[in-house]
PDB file of C-alpha atoms in Angstrom:
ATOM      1  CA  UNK A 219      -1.218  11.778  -7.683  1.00  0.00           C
ATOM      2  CA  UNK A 220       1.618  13.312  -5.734  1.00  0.00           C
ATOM      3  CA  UNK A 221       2.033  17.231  -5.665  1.00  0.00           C
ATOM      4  CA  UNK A 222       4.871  19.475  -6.300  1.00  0.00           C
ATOM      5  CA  UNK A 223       8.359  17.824  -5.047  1.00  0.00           C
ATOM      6  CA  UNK A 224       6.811  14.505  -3.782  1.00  0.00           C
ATOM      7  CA  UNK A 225       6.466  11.073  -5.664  1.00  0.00           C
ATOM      8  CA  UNK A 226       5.039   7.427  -4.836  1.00  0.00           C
ATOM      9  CA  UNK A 227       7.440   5.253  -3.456  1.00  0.00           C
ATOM     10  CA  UNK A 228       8.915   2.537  -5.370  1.00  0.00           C
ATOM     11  CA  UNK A 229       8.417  -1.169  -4.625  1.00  0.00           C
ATOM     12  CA  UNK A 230      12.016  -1.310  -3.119  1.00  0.00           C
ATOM     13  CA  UNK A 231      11.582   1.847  -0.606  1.00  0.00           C
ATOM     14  CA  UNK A 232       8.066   0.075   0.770  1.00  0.00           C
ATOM     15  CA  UNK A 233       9.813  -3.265   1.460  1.00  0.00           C
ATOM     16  CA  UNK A 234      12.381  -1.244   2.955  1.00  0.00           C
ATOM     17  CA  UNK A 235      10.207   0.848   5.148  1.00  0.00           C
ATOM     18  CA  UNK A 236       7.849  -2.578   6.180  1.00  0.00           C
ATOM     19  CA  UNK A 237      11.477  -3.981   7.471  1.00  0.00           C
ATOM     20  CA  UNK A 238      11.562  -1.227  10.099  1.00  0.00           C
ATOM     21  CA  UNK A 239       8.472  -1.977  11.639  1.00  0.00           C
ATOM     22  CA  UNK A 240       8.211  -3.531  14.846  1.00  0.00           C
ATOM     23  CA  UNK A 241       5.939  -5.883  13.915  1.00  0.00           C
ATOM     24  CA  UNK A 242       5.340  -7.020  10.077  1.00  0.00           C
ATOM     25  CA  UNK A 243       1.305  -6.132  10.023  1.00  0.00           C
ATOM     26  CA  UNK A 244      -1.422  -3.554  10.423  1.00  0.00           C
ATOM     27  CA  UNK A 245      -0.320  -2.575  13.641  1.00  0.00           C
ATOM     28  CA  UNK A 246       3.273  -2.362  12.865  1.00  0.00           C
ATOM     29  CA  UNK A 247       1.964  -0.023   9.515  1.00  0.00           C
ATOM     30  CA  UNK A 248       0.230   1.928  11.773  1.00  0.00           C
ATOM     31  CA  UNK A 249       3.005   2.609  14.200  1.00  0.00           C
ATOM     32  CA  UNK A 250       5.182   2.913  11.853  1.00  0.00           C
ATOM     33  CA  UNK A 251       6.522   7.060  10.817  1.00  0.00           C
ATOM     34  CA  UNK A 252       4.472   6.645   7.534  1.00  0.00           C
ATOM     35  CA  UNK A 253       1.307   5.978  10.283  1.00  0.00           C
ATOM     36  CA  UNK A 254      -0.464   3.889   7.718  1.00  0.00           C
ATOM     37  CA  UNK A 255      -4.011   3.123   8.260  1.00  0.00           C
ATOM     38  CA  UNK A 256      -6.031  -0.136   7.568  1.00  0.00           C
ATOM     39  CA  UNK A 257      -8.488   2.044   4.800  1.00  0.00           C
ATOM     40  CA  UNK A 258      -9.346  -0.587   2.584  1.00  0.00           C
ATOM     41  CA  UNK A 259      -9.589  -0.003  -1.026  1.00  0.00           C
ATOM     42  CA  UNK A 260     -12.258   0.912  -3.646  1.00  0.00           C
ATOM     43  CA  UNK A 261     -13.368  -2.462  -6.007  1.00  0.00           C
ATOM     44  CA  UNK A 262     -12.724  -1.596  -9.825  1.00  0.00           C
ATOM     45  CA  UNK A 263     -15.234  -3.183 -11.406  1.00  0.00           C
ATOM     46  CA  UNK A 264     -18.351  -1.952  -8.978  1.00  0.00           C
ATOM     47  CA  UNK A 265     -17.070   1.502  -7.194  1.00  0.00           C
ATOM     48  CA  UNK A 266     -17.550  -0.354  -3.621  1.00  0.00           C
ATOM     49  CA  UNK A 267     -15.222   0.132  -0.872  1.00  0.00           C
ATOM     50  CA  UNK A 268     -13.410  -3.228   0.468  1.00  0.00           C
ATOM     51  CA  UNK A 269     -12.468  -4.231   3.742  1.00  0.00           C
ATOM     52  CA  UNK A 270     -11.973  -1.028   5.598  1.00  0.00           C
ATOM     53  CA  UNK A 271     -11.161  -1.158   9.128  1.00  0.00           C
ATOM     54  CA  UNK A 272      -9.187  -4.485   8.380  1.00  0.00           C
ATOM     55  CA  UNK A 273      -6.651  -4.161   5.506  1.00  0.00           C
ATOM     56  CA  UNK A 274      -4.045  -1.811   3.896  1.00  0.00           C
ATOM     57  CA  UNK A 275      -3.362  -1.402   0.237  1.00  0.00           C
ATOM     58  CA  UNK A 276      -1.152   0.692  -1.197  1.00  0.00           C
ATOM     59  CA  UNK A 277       0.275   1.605  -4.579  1.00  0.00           C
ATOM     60  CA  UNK A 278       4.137   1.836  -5.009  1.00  0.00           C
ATOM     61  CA  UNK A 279       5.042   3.158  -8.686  1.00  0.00           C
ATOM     62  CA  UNK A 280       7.015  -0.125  -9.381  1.00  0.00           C
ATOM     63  CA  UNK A 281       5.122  -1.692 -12.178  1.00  0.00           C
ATOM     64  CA  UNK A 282       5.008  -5.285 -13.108  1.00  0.00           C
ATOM     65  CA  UNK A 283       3.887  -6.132 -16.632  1.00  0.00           C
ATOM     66  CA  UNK A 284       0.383  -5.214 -17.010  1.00  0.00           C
ATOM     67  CA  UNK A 285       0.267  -4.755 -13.127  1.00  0.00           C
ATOM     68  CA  UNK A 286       2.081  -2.467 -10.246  1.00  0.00           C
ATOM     69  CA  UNK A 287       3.600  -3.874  -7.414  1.00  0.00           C
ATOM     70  CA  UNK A 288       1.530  -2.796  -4.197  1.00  0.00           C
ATOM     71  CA  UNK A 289       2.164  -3.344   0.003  1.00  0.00           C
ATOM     72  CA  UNK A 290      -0.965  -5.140   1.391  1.00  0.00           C
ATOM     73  CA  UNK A 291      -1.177  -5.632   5.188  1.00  0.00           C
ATOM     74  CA  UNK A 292      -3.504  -6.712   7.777  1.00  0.00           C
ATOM     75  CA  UNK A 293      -3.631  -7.815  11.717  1.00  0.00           C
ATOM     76  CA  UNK A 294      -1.380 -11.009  10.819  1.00  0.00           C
ATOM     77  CA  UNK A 295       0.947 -10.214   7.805  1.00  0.00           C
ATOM     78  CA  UNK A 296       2.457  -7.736   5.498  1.00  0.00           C
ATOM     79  CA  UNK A 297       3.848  -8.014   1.878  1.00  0.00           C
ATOM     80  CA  UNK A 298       4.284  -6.781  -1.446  1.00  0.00           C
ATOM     81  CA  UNK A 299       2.621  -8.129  -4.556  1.00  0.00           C
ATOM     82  CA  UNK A 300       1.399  -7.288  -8.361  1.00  0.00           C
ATOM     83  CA  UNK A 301      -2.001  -6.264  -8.909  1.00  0.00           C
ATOM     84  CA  UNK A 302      -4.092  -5.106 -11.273  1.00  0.00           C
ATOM     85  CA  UNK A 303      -3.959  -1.181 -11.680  1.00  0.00           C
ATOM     86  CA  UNK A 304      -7.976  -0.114 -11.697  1.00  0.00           C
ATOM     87  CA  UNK A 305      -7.932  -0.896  -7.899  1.00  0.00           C
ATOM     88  CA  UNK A 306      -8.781   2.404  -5.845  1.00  0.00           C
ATOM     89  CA  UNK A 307      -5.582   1.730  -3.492  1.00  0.00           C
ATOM     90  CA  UNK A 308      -4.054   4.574  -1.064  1.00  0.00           C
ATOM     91  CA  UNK A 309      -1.032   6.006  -2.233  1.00  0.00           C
ATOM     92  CA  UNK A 310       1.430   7.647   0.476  1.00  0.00           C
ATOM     93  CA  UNK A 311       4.050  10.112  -1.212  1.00  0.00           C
ATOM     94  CA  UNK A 312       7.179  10.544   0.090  1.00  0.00           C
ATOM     95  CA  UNK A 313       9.225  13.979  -0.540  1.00  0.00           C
ATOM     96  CA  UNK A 314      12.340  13.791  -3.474  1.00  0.00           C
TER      97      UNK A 314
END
């Protein structure tokens, strides 16, 4: 999903980047360099889009048996987790 000379972050740079934040949530995602927003993400099984305006998801390219490994935040926590790949999560790439 990434163009020329960029790539998805791995599981290990996210958890790195969340432990620069000032504050481990949507706020500190959004302040963060990265500037990630709280977009939501699009349900697999009917097309609909989920909780913008209140959550983060995105993918890293760690995967995780059947699953990838993906940062979820929101206005009280942040953390990585598996999750089942059909989900329509952002994807931030990073330059190699």
């Amino acid at each position: 999903p990434c163009p020329s000379g960029y790539r998805v972050p791995t599981e290990t740079e996210l958890t790195a980047e969340r432990g620069i934040w000032n504050t481990n949530n949507a706020l500190g995602a959004f302040n963060s360099a990265l500037k990630l927003p709280v977009a939501g993400y699009r349900e697999y099984s009917t097309g609909a889009l989920t909780t913008v305006g209140s959550h983060g998801f995105f993918w890293s390219s760690t995967v995780s048996g059947t699953s990838a490994r993906s940062l979820r935040f929101y206005s009280s926590n942040a953390f990585m987790y598996a999750n089942y790949r059909a989900y329509g999560f952002s994807v931030r790439c990073i330059k190699e």
